[in-house]
mmCIF file with all atom_site columns, C-alpha atoms and ligand atoms in Angstrom:
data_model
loop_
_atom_site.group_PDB
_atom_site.id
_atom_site.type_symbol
_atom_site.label_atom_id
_atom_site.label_alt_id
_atom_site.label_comp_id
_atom_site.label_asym_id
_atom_site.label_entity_id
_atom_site.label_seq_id
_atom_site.pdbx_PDB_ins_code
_atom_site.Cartn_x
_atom_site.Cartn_y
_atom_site.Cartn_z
_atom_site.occupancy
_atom_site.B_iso_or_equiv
_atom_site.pdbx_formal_charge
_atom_site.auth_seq_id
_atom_site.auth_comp_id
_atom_site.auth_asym_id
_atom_site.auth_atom_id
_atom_site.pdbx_PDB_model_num
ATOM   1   C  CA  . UNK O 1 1   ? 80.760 89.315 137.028 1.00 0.00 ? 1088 UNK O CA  1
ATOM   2   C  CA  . UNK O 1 2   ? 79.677 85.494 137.070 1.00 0.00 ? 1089 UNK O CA  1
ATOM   3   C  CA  . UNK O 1 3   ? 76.164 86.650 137.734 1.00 0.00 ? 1090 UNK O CA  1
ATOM   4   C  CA  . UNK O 1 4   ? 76.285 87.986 134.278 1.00 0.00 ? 1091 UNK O CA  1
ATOM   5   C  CA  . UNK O 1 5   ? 78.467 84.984 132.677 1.00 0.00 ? 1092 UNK O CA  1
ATOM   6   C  CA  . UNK O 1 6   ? 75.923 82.663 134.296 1.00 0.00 ? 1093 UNK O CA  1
ATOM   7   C  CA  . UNK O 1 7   ? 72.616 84.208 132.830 1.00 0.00 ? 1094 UNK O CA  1
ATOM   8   C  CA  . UNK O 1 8   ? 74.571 84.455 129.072 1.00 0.00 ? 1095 UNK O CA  1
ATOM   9   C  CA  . UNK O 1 9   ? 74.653 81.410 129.090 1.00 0.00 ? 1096 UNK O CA  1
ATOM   10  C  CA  . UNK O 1 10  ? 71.731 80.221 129.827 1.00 0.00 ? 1097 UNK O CA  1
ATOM   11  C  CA  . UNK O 1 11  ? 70.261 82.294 127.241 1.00 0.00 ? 1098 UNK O CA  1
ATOM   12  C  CA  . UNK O 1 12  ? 72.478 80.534 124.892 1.00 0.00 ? 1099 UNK O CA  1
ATOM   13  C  CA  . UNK O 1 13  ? 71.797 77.084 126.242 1.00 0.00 ? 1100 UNK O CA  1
ATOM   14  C  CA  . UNK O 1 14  ? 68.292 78.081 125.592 1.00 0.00 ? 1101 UNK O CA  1
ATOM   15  C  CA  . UNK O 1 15  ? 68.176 79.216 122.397 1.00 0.00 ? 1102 UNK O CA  1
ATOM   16  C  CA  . UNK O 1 16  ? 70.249 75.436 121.479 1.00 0.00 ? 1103 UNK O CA  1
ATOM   17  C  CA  . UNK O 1 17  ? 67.879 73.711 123.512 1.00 0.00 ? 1104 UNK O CA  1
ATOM   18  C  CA  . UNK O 1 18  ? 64.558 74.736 122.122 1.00 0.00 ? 1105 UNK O CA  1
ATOM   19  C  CA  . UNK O 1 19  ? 66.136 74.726 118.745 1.00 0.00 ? 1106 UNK O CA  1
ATOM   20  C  CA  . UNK O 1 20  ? 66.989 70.606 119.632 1.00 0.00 ? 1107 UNK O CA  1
ATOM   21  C  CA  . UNK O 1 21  ? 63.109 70.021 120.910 1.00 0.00 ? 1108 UNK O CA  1
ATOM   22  C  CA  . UNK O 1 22  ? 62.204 71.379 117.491 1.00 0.00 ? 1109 UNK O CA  1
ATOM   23  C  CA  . UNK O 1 23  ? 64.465 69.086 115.665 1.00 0.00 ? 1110 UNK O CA  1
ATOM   24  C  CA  . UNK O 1 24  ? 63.342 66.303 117.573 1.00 0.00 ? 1111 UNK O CA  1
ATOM   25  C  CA  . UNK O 1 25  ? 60.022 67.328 116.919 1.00 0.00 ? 1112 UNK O CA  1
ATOM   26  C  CA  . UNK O 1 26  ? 60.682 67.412 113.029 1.00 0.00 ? 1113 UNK O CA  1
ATOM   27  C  CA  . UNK O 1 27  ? 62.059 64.040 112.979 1.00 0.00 ? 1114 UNK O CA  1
ATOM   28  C  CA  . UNK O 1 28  ? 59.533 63.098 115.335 1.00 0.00 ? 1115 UNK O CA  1
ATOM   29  C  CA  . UNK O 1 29  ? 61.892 60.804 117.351 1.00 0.00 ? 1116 UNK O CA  1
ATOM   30  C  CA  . UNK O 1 30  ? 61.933 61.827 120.849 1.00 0.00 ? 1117 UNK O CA  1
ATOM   31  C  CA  . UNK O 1 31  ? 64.714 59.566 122.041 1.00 0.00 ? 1118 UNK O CA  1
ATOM   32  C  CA  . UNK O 1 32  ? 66.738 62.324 122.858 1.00 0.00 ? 1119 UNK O CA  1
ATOM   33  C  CA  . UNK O 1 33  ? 63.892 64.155 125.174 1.00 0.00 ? 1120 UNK O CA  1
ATOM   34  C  CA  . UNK O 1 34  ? 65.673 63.158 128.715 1.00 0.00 ? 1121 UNK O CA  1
ATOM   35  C  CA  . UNK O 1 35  ? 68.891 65.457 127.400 1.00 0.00 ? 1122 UNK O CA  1
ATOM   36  C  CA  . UNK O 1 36  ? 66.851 67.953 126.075 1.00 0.00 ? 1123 UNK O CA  1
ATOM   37  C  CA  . UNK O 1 37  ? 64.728 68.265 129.049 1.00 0.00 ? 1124 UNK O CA  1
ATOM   38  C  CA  . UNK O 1 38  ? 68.256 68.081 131.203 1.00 0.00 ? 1125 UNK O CA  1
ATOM   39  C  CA  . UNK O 1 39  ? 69.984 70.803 129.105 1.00 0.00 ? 1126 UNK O CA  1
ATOM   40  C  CA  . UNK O 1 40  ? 66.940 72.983 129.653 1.00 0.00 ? 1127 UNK O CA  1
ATOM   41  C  CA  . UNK O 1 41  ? 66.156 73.097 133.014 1.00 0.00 ? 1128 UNK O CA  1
ATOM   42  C  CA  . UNK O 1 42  ? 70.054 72.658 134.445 1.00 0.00 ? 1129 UNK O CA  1
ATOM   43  C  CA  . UNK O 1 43  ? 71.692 74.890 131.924 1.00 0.00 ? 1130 UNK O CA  1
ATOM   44  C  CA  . UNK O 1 44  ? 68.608 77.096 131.333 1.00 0.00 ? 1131 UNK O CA  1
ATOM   45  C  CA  . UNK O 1 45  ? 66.227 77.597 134.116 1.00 0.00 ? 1132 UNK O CA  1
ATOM   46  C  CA  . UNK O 1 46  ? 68.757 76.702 137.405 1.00 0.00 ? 1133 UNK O CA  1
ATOM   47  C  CA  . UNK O 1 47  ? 71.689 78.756 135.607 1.00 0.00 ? 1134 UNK O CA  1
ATOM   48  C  CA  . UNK O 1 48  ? 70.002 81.777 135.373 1.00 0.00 ? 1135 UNK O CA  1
ATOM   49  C  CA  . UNK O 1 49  ? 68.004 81.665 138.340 1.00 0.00 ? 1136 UNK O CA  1
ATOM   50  C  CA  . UNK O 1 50  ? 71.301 80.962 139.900 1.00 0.00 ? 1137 UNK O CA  1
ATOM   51  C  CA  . UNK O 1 51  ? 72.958 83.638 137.990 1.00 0.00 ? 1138 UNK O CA  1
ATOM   52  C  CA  . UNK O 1 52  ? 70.252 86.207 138.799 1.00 0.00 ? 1139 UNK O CA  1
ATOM   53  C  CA  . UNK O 1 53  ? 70.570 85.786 142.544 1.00 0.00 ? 1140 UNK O CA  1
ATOM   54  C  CA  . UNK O 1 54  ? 74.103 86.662 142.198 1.00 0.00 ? 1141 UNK O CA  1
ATOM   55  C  CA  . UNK O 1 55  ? 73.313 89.877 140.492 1.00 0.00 ? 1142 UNK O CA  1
ATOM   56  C  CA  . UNK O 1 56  ? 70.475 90.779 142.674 1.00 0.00 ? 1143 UNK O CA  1
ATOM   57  C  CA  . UNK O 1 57  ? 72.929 89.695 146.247 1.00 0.00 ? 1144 UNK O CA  1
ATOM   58  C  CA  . UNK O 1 58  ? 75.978 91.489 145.327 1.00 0.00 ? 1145 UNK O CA  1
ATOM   59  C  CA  . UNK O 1 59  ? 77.452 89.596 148.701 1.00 0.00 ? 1146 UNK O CA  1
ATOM   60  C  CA  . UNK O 1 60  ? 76.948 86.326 147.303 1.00 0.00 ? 1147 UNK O CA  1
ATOM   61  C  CA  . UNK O 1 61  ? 77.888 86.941 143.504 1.00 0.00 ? 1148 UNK O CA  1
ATOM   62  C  CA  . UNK O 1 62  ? 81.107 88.762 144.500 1.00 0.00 ? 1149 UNK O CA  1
ATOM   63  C  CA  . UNK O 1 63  ? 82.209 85.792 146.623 1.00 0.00 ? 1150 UNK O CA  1
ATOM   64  C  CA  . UNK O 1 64  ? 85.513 83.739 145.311 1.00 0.00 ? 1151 UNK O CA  1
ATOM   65  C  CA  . UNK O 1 65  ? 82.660 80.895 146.280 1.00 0.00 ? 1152 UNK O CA  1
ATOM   66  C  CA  . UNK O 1 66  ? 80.655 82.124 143.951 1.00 0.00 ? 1153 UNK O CA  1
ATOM   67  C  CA  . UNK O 1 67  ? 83.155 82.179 140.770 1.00 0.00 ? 1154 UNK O CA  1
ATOM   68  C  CA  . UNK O 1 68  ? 83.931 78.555 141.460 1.00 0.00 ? 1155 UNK O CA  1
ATOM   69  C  CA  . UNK O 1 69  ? 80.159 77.759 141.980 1.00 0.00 ? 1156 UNK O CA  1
ATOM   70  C  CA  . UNK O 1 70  ? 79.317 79.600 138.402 1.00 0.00 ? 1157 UNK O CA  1
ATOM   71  C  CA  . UNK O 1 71  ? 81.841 77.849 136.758 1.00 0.00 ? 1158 UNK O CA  1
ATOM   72  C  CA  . UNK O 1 72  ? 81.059 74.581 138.149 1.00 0.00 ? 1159 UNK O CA  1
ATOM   73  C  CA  . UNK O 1 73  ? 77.712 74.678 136.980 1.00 0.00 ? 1160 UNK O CA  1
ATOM   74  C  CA  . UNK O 1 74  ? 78.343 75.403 133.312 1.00 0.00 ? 1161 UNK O CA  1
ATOM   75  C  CA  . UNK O 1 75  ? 80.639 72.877 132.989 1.00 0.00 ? 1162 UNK O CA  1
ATOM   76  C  CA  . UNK O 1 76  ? 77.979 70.250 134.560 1.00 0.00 ? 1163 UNK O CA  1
ATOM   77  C  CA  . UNK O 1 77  ? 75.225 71.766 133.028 1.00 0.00 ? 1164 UNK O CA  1
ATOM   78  C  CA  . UNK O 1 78  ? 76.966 71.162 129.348 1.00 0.00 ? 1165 UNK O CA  1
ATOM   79  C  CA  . UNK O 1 79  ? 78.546 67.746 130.556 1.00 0.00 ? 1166 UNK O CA  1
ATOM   80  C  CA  . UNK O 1 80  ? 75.714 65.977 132.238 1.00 0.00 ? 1167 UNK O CA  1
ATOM   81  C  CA  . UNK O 1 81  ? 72.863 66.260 129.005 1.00 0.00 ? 1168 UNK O CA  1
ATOM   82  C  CA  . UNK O 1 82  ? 75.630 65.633 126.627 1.00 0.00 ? 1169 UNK O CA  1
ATOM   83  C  CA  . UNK O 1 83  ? 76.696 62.633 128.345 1.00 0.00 ? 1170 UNK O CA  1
ATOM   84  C  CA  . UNK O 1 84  ? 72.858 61.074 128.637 1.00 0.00 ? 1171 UNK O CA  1
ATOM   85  C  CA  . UNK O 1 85  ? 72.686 62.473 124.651 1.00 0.00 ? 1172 UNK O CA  1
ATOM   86  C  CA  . UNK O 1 86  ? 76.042 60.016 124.289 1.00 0.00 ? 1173 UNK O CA  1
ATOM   87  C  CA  . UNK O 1 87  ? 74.912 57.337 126.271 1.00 0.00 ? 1174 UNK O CA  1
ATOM   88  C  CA  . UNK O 1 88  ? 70.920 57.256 124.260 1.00 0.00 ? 1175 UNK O CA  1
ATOM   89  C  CA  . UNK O 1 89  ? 72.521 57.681 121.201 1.00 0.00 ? 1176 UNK O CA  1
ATOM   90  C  CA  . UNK O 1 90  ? 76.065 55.723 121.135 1.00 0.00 ? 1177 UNK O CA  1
ATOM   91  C  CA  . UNK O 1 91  ? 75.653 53.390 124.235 1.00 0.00 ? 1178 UNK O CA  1
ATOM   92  C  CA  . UNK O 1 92  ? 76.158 52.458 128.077 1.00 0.00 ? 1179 UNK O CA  1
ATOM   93  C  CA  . UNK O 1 93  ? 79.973 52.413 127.619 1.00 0.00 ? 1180 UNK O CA  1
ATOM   94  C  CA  . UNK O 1 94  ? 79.758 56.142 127.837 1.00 0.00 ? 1181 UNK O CA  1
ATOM   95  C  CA  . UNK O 1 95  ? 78.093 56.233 131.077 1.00 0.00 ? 1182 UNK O CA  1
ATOM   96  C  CA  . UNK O 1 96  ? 81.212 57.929 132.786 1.00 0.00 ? 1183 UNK O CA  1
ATOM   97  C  CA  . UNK O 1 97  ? 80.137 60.900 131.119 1.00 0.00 ? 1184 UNK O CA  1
ATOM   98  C  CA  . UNK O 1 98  ? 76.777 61.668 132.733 1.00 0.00 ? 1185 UNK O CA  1
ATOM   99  C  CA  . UNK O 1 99  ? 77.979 60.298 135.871 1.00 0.00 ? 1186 UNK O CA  1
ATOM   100 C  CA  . UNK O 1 100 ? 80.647 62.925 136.184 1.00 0.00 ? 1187 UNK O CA  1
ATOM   101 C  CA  . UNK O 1 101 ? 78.364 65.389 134.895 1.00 0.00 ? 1188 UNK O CA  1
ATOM   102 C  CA  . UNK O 1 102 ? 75.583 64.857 137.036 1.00 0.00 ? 1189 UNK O CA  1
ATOM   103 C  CA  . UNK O 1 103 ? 78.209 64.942 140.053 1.00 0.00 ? 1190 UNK O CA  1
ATOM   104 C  CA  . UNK O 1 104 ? 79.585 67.879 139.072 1.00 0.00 ? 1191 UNK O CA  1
ATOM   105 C  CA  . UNK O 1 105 ? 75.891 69.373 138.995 1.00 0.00 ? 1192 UNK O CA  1
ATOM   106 C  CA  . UNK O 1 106 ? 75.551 68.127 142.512 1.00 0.00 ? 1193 UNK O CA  1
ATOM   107 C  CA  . UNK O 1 107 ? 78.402 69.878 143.828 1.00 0.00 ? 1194 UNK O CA  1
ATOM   108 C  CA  . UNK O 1 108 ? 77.466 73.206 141.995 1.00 0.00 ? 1195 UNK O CA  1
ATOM   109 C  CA  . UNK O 1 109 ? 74.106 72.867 143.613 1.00 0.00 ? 1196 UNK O CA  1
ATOM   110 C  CA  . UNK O 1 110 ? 74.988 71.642 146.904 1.00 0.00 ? 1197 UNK O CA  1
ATOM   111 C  CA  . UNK O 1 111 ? 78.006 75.202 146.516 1.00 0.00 ? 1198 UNK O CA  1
ATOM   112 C  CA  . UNK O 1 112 ? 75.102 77.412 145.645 1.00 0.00 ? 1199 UNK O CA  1
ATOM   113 C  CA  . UNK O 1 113 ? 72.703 75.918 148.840 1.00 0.00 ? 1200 UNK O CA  1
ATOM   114 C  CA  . UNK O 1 114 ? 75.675 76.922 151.206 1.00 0.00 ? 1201 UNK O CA  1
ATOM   115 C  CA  . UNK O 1 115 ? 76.175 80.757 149.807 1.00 0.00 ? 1202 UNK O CA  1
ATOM   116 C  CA  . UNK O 1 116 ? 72.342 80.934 149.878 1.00 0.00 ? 1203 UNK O CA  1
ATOM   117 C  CA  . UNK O 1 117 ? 72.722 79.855 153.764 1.00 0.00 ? 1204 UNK O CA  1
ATOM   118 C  CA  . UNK O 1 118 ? 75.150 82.892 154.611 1.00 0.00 ? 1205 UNK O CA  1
ATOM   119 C  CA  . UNK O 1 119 ? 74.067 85.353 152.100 1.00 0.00 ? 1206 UNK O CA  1
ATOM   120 C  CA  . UNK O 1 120 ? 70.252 85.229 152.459 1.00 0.00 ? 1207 UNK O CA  1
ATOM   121 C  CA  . UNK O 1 121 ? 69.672 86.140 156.467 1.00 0.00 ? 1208 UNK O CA  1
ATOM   122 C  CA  . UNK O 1 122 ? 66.696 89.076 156.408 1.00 0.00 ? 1209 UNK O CA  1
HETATM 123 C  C1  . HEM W 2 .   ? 61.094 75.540 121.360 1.00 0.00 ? 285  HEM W C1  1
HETATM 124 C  C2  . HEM W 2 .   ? 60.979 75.037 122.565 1.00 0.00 ? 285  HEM W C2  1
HETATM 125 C  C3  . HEM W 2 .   ? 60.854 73.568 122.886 1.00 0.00 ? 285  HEM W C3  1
HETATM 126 C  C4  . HEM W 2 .   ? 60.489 72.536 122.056 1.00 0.00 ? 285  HEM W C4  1
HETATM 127 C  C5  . HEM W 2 .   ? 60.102 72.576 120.578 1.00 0.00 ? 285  HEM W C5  1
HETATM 128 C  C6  . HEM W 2 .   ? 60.505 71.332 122.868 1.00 0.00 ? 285  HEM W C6  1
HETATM 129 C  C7  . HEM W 2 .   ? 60.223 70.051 122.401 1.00 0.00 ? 285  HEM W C7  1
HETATM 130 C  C8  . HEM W 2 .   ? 60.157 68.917 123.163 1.00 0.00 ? 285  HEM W C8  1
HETATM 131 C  C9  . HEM W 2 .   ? 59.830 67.594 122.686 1.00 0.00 ? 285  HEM W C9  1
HETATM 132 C  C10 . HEM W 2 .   ? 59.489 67.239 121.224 1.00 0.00 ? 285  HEM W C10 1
HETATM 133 C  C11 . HEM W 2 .   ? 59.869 66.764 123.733 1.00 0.00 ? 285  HEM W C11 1
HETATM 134 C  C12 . HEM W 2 .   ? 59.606 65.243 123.728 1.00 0.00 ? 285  HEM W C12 1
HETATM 135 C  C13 . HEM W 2 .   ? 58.157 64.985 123.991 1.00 0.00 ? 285  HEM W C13 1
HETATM 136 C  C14 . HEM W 2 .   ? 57.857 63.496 124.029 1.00 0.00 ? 285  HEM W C14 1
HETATM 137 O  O1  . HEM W 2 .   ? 58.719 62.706 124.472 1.00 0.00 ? 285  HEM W O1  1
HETATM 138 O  O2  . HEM W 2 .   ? 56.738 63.122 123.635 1.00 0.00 ? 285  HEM W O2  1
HETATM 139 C  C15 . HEM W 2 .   ? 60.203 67.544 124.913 1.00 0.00 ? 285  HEM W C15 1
HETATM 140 C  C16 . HEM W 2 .   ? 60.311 67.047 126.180 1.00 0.00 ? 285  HEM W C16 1
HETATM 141 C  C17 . HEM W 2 .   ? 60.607 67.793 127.293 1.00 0.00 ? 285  HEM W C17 1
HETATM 142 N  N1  . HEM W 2 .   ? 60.993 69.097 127.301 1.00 0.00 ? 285  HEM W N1  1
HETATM 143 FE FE1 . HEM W 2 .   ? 61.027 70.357 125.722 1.00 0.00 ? 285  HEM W FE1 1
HETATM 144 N  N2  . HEM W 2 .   ? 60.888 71.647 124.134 1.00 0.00 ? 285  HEM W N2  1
HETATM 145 C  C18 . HEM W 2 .   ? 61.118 73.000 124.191 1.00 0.00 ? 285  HEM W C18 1
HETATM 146 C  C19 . HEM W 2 .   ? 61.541 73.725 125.289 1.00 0.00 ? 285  HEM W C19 1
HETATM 147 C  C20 . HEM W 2 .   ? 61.703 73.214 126.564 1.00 0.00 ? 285  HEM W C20 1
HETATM 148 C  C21 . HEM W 2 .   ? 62.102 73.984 127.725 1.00 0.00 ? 285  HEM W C21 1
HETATM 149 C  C22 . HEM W 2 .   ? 62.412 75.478 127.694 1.00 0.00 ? 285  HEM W C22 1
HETATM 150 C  C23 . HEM W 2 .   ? 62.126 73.128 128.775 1.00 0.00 ? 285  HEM W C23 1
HETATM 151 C  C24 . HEM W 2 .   ? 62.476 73.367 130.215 1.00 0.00 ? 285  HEM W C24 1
HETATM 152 C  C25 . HEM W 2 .   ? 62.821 74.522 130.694 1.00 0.00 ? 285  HEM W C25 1
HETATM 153 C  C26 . HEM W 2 .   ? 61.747 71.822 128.280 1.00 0.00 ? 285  HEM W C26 1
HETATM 154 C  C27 . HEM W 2 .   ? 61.636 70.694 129.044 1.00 0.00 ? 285  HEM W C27 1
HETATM 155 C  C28 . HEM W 2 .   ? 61.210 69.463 128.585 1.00 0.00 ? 285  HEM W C28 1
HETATM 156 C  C29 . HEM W 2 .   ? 60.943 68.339 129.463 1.00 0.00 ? 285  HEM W C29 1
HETATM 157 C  C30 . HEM W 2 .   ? 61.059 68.299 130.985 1.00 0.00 ? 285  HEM W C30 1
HETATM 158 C  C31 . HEM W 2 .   ? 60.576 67.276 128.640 1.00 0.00 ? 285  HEM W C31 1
HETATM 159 C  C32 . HEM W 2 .   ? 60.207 65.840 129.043 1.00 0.00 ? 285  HEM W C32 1
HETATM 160 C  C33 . HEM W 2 .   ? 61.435 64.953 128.894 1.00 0.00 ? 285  HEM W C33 1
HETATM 161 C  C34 . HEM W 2 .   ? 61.116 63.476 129.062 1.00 0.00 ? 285  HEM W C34 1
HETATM 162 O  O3  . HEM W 2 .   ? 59.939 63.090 129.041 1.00 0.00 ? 285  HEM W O3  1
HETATM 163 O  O4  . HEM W 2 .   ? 62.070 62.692 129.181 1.00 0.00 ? 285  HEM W O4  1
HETATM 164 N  N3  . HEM W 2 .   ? 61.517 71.914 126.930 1.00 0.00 ? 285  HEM W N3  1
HETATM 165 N  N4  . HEM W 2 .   ? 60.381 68.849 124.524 1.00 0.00 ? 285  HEM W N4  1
#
């Protein structure tokens, strides 16, 4: 179920994510604190809220819409911090990568606004 797929995930994205504020707070260089921050709340906190409705709407999370949305958002949700991590840390000639990513986040949002729409009526 991609309810379930989605809020594994985040979990895990979690788990990496605090374990990266740490580090940056160790080496006390914060330069990386816009990925982090991104790789939280997209991967984390949208993911499994995303994921959550899905398993609480069985409509919406059984969907072939849904799979695709699911899916769509991992993949931007890993692509788009990793890209701004590649662009802060090796430089603007990377900038495809977060561009992508944060378009792919976009559509994955703007998928998961439209199954809200018909799955949510009282
Ligand atoms: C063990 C858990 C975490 C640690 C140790 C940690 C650590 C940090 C550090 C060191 C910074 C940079 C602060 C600075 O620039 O002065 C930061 C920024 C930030 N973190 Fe975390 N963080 C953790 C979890 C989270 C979680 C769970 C979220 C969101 C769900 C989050 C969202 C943010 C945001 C929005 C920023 C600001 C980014 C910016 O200013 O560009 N963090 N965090």
């Amino acid at each position: 179920m991609i309810g379930s797929l989605m809020m594994r995930t985040s979990a895990v994205i979690l788990v990496i994510g605090m374990i990266w504020g740490i580090e940056m707070g160790i080496r006390q260089d914060f330069a990386m604190a816009p990925a982090h921050a991104h790789f939280n709340l997209v991967g984390g906190v949208l993911l499994f809220v995303f994921g959550l409705y899905y398993r609480l709407v069985p409509a919406a999370g059984d969907s072939a819409l849904a799979q695709w949305q699911g899916r769509l958002h991992i993949a931007g949700a890993v692509l788009f911090p990793v890209g701004v991590a590649i662009v802060i840390g090796k430089g603007e000639a990377f900038i495809v990568l977060p561009i992508v990513g944060s378009l792919i986040v976009l559509a994955a949002v703007a998928l998961f606004g439209l199954i809200v729409f018909r799955t949510s009526r009282a």
